[in-house]
Structure formats: C-alpha cells, structure tokens
mmCIF file of C-alpha atoms and ligand atoms in Angstrom:
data_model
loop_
_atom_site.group_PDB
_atom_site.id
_atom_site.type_symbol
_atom_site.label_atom_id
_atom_site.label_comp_id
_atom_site.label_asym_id
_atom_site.label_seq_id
_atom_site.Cartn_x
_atom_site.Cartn_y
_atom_site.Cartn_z
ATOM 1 C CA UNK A 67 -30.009 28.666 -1.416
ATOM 2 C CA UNK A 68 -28.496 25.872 -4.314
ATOM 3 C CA UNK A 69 -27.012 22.840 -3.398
ATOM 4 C CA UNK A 70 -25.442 21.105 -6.088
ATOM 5 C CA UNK A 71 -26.464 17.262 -5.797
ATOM 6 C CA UNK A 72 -25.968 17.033 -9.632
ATOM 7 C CA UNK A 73 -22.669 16.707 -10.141
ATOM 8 C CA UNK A 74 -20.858 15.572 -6.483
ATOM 9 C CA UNK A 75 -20.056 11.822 -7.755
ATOM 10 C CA UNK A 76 -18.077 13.448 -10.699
ATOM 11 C CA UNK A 77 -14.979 11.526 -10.951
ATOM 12 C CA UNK A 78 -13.869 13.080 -14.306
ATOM 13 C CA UNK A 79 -10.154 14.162 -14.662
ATOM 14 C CA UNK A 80 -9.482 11.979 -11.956
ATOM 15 C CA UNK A 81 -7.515 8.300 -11.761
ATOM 16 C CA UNK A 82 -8.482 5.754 -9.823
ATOM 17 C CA UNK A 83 -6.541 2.154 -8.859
ATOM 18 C CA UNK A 84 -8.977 -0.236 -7.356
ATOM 19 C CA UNK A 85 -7.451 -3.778 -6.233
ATOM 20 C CA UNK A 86 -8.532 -6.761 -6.765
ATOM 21 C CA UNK A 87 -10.948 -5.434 -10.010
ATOM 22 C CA UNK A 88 -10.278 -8.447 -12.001
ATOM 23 C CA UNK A 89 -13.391 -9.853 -10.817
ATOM 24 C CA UNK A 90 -16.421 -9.643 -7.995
ATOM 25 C CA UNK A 91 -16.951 -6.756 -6.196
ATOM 26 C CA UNK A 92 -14.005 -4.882 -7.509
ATOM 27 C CA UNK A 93 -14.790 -5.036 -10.850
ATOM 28 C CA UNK A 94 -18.282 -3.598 -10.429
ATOM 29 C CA UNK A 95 -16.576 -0.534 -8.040
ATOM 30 C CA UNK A 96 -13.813 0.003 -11.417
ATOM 31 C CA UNK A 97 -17.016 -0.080 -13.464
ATOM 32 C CA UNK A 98 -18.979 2.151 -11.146
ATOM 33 C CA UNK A 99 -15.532 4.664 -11.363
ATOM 34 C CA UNK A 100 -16.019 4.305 -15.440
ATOM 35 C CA UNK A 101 -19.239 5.407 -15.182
ATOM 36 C CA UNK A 102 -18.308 8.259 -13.070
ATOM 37 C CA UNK A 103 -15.977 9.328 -16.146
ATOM 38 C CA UNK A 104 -12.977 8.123 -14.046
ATOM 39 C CA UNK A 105 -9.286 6.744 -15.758
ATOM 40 C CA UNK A 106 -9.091 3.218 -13.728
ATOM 41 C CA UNK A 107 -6.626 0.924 -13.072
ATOM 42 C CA UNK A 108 -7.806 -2.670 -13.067
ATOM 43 C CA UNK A 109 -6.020 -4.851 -10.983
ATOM 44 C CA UNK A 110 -5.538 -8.431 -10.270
ATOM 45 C CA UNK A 111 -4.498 -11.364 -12.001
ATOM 46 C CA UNK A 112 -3.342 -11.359 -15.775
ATOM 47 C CA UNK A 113 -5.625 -13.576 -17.073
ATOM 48 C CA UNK A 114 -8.820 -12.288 -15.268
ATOM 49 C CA UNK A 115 -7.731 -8.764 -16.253
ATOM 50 C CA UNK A 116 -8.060 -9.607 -19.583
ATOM 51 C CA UNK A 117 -11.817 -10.639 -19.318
ATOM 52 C CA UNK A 118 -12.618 -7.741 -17.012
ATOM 53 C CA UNK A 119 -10.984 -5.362 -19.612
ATOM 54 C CA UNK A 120 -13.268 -7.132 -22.603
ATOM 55 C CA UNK A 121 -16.411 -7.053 -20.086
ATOM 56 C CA UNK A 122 -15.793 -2.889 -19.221
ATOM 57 C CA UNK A 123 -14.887 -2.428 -22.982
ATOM 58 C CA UNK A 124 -17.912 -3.905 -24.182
ATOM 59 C CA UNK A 125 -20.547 -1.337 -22.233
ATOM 60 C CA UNK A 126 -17.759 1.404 -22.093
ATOM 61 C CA UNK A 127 -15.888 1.610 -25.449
ATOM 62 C CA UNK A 128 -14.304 4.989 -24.421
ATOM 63 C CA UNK A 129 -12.830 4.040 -21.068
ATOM 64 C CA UNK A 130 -9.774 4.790 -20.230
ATOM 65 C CA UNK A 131 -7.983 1.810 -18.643
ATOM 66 C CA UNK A 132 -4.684 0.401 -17.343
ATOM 67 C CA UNK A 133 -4.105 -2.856 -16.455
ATOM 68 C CA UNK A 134 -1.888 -3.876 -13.831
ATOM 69 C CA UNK A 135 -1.116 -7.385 -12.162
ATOM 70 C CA UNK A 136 0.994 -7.279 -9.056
ATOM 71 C CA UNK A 137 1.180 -9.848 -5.888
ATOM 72 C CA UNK A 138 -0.210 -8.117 -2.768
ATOM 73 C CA UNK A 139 1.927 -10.450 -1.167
ATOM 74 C CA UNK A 140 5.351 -9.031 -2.959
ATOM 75 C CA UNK A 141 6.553 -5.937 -1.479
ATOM 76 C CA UNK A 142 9.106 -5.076 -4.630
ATOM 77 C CA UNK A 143 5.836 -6.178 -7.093
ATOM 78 C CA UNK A 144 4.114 -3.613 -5.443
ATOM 79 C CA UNK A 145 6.766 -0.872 -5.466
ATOM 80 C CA UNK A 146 7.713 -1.707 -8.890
ATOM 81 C CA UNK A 147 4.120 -1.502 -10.270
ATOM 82 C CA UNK A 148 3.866 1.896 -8.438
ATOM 83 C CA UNK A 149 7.049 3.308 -10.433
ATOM 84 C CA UNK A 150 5.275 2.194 -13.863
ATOM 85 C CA UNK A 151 2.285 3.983 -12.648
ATOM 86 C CA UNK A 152 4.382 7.584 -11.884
ATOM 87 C CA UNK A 153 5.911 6.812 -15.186
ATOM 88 C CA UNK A 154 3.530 6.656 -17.435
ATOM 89 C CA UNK A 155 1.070 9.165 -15.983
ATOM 90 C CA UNK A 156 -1.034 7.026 -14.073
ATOM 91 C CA UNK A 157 -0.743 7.780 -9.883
ATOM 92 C CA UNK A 158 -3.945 7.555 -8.584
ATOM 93 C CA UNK A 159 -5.775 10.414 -7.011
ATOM 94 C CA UNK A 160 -8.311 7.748 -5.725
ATOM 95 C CA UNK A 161 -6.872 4.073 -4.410
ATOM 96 C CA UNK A 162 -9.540 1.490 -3.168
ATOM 97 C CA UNK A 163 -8.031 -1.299 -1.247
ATOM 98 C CA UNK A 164 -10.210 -3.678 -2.427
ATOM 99 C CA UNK A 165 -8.310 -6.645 -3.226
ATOM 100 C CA UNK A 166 -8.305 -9.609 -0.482
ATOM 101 C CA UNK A 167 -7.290 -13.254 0.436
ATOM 102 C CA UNK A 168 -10.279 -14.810 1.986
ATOM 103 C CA UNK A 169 -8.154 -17.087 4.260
ATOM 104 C CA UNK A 170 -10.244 -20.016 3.086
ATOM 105 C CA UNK A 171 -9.048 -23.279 3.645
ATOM 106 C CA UNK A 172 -7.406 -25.473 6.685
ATOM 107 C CA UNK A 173 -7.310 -22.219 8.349
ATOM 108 C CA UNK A 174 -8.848 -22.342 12.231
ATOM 109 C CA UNK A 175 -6.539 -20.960 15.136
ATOM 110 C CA UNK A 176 -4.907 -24.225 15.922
ATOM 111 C CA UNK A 177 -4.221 -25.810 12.511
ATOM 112 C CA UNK A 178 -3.240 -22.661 10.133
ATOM 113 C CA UNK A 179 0.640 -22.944 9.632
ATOM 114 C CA UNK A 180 2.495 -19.624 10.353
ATOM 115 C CA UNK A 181 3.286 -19.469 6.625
ATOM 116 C CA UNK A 182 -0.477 -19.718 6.106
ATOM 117 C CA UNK A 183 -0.864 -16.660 8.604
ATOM 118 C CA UNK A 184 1.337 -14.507 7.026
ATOM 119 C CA UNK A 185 -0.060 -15.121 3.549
ATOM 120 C CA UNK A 186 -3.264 -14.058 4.240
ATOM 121 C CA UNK A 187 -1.835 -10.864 6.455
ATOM 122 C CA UNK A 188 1.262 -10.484 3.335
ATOM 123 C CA UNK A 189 -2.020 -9.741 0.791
ATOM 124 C CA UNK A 190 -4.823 -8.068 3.035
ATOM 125 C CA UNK A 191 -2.666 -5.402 5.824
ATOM 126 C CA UNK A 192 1.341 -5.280 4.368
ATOM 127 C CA UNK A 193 -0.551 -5.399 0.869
ATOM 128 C CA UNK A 194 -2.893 -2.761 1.391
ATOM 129 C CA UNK A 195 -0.469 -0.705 3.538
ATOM 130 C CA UNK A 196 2.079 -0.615 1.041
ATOM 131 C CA UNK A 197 -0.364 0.810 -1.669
ATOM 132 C CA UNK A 198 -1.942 3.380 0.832
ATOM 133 C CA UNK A 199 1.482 4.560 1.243
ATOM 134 C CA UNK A 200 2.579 5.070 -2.034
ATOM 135 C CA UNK A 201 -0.113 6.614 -3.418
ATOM 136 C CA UNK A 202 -0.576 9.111 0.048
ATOM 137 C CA UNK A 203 3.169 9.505 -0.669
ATOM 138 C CA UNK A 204 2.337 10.975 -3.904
ATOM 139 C CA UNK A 205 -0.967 12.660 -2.939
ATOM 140 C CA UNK A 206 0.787 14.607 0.035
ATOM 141 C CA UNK A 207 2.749 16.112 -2.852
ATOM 142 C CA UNK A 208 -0.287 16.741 -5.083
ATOM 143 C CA UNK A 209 -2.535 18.332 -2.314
ATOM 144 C CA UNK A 210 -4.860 15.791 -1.134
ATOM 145 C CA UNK A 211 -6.948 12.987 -2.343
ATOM 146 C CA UNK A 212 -9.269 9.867 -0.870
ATOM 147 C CA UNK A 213 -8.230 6.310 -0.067
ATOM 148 C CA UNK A 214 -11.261 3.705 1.072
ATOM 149 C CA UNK A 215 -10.702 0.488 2.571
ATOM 150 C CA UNK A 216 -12.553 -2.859 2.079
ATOM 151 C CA UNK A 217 -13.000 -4.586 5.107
ATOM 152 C CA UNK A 218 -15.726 -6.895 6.595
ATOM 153 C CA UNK A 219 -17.638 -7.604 9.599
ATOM 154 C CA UNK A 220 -15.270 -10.619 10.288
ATOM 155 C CA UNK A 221 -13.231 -7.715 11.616
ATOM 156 C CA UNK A 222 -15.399 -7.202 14.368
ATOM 157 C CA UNK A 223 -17.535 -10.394 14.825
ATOM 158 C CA UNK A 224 -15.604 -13.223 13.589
ATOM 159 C CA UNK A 225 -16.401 -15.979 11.438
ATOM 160 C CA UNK A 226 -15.748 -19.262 13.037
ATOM 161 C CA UNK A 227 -12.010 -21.264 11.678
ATOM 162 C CA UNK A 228 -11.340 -18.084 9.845
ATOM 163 C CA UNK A 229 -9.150 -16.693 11.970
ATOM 164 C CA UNK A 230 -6.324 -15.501 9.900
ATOM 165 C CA UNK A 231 -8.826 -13.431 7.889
ATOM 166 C CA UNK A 232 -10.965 -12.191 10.695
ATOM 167 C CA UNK A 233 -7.283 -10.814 12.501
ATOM 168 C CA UNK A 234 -6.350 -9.291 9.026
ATOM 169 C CA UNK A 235 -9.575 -6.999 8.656
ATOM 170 C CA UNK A 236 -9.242 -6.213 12.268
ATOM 171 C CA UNK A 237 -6.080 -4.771 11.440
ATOM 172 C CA UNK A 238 -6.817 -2.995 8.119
ATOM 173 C CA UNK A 239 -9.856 -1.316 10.349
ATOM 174 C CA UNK A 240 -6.782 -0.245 12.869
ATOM 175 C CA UNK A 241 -5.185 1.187 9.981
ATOM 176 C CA UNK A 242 -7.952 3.096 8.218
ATOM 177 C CA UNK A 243 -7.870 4.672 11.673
ATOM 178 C CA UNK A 244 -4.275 5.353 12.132
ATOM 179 C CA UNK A 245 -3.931 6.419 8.399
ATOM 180 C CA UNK A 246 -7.195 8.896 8.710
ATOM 181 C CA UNK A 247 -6.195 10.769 11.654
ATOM 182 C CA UNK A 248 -2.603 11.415 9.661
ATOM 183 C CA UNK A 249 -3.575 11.931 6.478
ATOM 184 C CA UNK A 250 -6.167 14.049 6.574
ATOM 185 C CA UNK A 251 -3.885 17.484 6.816
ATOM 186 C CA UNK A 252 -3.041 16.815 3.988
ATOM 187 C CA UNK A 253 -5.836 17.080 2.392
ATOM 188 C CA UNK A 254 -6.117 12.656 2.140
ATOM 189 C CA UNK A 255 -9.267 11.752 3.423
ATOM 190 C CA UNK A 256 -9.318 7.787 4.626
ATOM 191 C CA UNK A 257 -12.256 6.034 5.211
ATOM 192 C CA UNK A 258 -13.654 2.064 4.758
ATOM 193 C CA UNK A 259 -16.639 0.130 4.329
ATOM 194 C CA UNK A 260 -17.228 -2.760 6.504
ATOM 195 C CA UNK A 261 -19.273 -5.565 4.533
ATOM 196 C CA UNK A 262 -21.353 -8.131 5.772
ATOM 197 C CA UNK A 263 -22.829 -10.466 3.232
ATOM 198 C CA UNK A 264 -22.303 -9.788 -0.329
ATOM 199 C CA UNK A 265 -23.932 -11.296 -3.504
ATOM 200 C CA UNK A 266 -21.283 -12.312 -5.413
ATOM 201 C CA UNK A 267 -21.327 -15.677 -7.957
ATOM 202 C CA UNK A 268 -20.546 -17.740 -5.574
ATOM 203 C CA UNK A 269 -24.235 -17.174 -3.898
ATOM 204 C CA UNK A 270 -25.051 -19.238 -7.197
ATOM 205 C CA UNK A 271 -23.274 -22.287 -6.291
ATOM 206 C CA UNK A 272 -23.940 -22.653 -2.444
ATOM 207 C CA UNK A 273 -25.493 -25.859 -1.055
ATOM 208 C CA UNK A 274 -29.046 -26.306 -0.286
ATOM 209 C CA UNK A 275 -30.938 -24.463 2.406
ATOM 210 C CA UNK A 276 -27.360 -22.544 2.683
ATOM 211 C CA UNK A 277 -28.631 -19.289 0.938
ATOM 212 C CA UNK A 278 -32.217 -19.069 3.085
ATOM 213 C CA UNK A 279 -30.082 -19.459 6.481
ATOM 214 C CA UNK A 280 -27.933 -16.790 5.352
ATOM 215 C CA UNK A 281 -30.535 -14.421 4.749
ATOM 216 C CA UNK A 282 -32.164 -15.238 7.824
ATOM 217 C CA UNK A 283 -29.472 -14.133 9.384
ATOM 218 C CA UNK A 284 -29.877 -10.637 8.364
ATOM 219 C CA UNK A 285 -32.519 -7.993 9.259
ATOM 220 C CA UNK A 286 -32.542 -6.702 6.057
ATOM 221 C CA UNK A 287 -33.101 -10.596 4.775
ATOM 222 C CA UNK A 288 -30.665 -10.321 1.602
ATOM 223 C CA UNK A 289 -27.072 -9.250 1.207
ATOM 224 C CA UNK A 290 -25.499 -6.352 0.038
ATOM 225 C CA UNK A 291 -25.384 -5.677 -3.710
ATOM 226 C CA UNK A 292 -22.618 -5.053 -5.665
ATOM 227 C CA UNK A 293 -23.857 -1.853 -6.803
ATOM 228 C CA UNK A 294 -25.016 -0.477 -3.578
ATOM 229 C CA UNK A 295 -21.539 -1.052 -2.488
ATOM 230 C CA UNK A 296 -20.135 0.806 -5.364
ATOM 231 C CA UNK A 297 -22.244 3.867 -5.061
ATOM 232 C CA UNK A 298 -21.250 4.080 -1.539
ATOM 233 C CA UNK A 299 -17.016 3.398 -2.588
ATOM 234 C CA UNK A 300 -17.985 6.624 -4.868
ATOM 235 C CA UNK A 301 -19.742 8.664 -2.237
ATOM 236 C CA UNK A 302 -16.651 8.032 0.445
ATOM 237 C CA UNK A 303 -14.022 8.405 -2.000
ATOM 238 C CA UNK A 304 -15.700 11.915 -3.541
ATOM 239 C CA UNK A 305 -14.948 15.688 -2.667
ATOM 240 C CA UNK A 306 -18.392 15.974 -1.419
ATOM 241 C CA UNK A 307 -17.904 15.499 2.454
ATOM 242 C CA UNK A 308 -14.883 16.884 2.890
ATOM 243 C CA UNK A 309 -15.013 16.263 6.966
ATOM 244 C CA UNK A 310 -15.979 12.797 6.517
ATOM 245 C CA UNK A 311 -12.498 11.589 7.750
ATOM 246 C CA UNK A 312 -11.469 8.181 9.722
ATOM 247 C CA UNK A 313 -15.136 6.805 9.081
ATOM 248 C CA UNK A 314 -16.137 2.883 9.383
ATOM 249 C CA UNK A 315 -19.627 2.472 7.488
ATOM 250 C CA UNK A 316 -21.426 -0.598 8.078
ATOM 251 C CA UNK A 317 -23.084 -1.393 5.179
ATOM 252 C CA UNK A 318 -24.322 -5.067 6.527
ATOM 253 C CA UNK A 319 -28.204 -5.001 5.766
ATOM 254 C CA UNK A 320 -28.271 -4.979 9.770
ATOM 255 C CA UNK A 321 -26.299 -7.987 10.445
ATOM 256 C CA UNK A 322 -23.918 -6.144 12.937
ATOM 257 C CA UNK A 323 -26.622 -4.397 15.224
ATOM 258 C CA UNK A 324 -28.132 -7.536 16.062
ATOM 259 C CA UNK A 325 -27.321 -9.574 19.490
ATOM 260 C CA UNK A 326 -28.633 -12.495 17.793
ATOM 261 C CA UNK A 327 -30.496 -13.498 14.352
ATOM 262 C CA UNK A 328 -34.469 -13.157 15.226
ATOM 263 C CA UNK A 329 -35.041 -16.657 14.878
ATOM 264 C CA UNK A 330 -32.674 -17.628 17.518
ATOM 265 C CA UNK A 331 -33.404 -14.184 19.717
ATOM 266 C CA UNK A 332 -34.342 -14.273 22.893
HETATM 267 N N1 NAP B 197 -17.803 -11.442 -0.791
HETATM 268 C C1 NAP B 197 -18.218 -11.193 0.445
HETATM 269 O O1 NAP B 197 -19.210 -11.750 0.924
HETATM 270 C C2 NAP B 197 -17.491 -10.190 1.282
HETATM 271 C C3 NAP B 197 -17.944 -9.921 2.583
HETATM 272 C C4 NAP B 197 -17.281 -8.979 3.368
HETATM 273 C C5 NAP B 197 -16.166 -8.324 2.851
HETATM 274 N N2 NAP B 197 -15.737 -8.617 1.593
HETATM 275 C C6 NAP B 197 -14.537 -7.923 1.111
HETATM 276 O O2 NAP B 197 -14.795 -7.382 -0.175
HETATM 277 C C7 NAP B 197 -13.599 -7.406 -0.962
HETATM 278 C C8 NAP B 197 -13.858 -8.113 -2.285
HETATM 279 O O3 NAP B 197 -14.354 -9.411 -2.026
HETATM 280 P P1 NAP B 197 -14.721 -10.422 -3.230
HETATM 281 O O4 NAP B 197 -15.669 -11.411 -2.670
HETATM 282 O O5 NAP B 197 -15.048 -9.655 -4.458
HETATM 283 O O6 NAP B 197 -13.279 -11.155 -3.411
HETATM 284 P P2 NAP B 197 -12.829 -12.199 -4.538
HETATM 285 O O7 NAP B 197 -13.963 -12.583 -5.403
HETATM 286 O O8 NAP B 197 -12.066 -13.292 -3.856
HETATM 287 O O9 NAP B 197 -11.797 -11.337 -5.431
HETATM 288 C C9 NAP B 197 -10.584 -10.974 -4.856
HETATM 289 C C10 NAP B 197 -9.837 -10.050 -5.789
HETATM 290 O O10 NAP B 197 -8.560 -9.773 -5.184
HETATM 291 C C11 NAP B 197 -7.503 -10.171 -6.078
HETATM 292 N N3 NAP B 197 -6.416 -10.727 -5.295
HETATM 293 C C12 NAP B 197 -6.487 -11.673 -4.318
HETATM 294 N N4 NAP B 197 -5.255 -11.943 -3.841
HETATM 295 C C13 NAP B 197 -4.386 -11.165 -4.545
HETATM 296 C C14 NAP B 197 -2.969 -10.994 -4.528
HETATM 297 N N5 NAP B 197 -2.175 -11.693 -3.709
HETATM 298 N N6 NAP B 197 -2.432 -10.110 -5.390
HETATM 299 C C15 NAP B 197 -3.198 -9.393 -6.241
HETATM 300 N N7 NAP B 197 -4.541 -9.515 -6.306
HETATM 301 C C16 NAP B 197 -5.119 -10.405 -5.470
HETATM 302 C C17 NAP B 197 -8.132 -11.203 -7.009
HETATM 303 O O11 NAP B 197 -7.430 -11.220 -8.239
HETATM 304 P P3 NAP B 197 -7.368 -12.536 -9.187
HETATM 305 O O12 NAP B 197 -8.527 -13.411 -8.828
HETATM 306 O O13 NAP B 197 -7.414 -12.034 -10.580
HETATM 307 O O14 NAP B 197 -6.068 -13.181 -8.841
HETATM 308 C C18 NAP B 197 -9.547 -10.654 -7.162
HETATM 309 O O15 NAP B 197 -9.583 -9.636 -8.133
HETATM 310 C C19 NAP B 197 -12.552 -8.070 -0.083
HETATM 311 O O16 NAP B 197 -11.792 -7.087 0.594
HETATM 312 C C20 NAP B 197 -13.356 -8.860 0.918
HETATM 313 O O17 NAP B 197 -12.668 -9.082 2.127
HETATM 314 C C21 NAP B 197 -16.354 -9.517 0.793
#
C-alpha cells in the first residue's frame, strides 16, 4: 500500500485570493500559498499592498502575484474587482476570507452607533459573503474548488465591549455552515478556522504584565503562530480530504476547552 503524503499541499496550477494579505496573518497564509507554488492575489489596502508585494518579492522572485484593493464594505468594489479578476485570468480556485474589521473602539452593546454595527458586519459577513459567492459562482461552473473562513473564538465565547465583532464571527461561523452543506455537490468544499490568540506585531507593543496574563490564559501557554495557521489554511483548502466538508477547527492552543483559565479554576 502507497500513500502519497509528498505532494498533497501542492497548490501549483492553482489561484488563490486571500483577503486582507496586505499585512498580519494574511500575508503569511498568501506567502504560505507562494510557497505551495500557488498564483495569489494579495489583497487589502493600496499602500500596504505595495510593501507586502516588495516583502513576497524579495524571498520569492518568481511569484506570480496580483494585487487587488477593494472595500469589504462596498458591495459594487467587490463585484467590480471580481469582473477584473474573470477578465484577466485570475478567478480563484481557492478564496480565504481572511480579511476582518476588529470592531475596536467605542464599541460595547450600549454605546456602538448602528452605523458602527453595520461597519463592522458591511466588512466581516456581507464582505465575506459577497466574495464566497462570486467565486462559488464561478467554481460551480469550473467543477469544484475550496473556500476557508477566518473566524475567531469571539464567535463563540465573546470578548467583553466587543460586541459588534463577536456577533459578526458568530455569523460568518453560521455561514461556513450554510455555505458547506450547499456547496459541497458541487464539488466546493467550505470549511473555517476558529482562532484564539494569535502572535501578530501588535504582541510587541502590549502593556506590561499584558502578554504573561494572556498566555496564562491558555493551556497551551502561547498563541497561535502565524505559520501554524497557514499550514492548516493549506491543509483545509487542499484536495487531500475531500469529505472534510462544513468543518470548524479550533486551532486555540486550548483556550476554548477550558471552563476557566487554571489559575482561576476551581
Ligand atoms: N490577531 C488575532 O489575535 C486574531 C484572533 C482571532 C481571529 N483573528 C482573525 O484573523 C484574521 C486576520 O487577523 P489579523 O490580526 O491579521 O488582522 P489585521 O492585522 O487587522 O489585518 C486585517 C487585514 O484585513 C484588511 N481589511 C480590513 N478591513 C478591510 C476592508 N474594509 N476592505 C478591505 N480590506 C480590509 C486589512 O487591509 P489594510 O490594512 O491594508 O487596509 C488587513 O490586510 C481576521 O479574520 C481576524 O478576525 C485574529
């Protein structure tokens, strides 16, 4: 018997759009894609697409790369940017909804202004919903392909004042759901990651003692890499488990199994 483990995270010959890769985490997935001998789309703003495409450039001089800025929040910026795609050759066979507004800000449930609200769900559900459709519009036609969603514990356990953010990943995990059990006849296999804590540069800048509480709060006592994250974007968004359809992995280090963090357990 020969299983081939060799060559399953092959993403060569195929395109991939990954939102939100100007910077952070999706950056590192669009490099981890590049890698993978993927054609990427970066996405984000123009002037941070600019430095990503330098940064990617400089370790991968033979990447192939489109850039494209569009407003999650701007349904005819999104439709539009999806017509330059089909035009030029570019439809992805691969879309990570990555991209997100943190809801940061004078945000708690009695303070946020409706506008507020629908900012934050404009950019992470109509956003994200918008591109899922478009490109499983396009993948129904081309026989199938694999669309992962970015969401975050704040989904299920929320983070205090954030409420506008915590509702909006509650909903994209409604929708990975909704879109999985649809999709997947036709050959589009929908899954997501749900986060908990992940290193990113702003770990560099927190306040005192706010770093060592955090990773006390965790079983697995640090956060999520950007890396590890990656791999696992390629794993769920590759041919190798076909079944794997409608799927919601944790990948928390262990923050959402626990009742409370062991130094406050009882
Ligand atoms: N960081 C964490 O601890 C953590 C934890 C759990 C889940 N997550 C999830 O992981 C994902 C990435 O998080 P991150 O920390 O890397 O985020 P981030 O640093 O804030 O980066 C967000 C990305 O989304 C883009 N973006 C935001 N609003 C946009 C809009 N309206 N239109 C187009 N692009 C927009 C940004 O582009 P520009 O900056 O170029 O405008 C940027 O590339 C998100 O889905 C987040 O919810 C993160």
């Amino acid at each position: 018997m020969k299983i081939d483990t060799a060559s399953f995270l092959s993403f060569a010959g195929k395109t991939v759009l990954v939102t939100g890769s100007s910077r952070n985490l999706g950056l590192t997935i669009a490099a981890a894609f590049v890698e993978a001998g993927a054609r990427v789309i970066l996405h984000g703003s123009e002037a941070n697409l600019k430095t990503a495409h330098a940064q990617l450039i400089e370790t991968y001089a033979e990447a192939e790369l489109m850039l494209s800025s569009f407003d999650l929040g701007d349904p005819s910026a999104i439709e539009a940017a999806f017509d330059e795609l089909e035009s030029k050759g570019w439809m992805p066979d691969v879309l990570v909804n990555n991209a997100a507004h943190l809801g940061l800000g004078d945000s708690g449930f009695l303070e946020q202004s409706p506008d507020f609200f629908r900012e934050v769900l404009e950019v992470n559900l109509f956003g994200a919903f918008r591109c899922a459709q478009l490109t499983a519009q396009w993948l129904q036609t081309k026989g199938g392909g694999a669309i992962v969603n970015i969401s975050s514990l704040a989904g299920h356990q929320g983070i205090y004042g954030r409420s506008a953010y915590n509702i909006s990943k509650a909903a994209l995990d409604g929708m990975t759901r909704a879109m999985a059990q649809e999709l997947s006849s036709f050959g589009i296999r929908v899954n997501s990651l749900i986060l908990g804590y992940v290193w990113t540069e702003r770990w560099n800048h927190l306040a005192d003692g706010v770093e060592a509480r955090r990773r006390k709060n965790v079983p697995s006592a640090a956060p999520s890499s950007q890396e590890e994250i990656a791999r696992t974007v390629l794993f769920l968004a590759s041919d190798s488990a076909p079944t794997l359809v409608g799927s919601q992995v944790l990948l928390d280090g262990g923050m959402g199994i626990q009742q409370l963090p062991r130094d406050i357990g009882v």
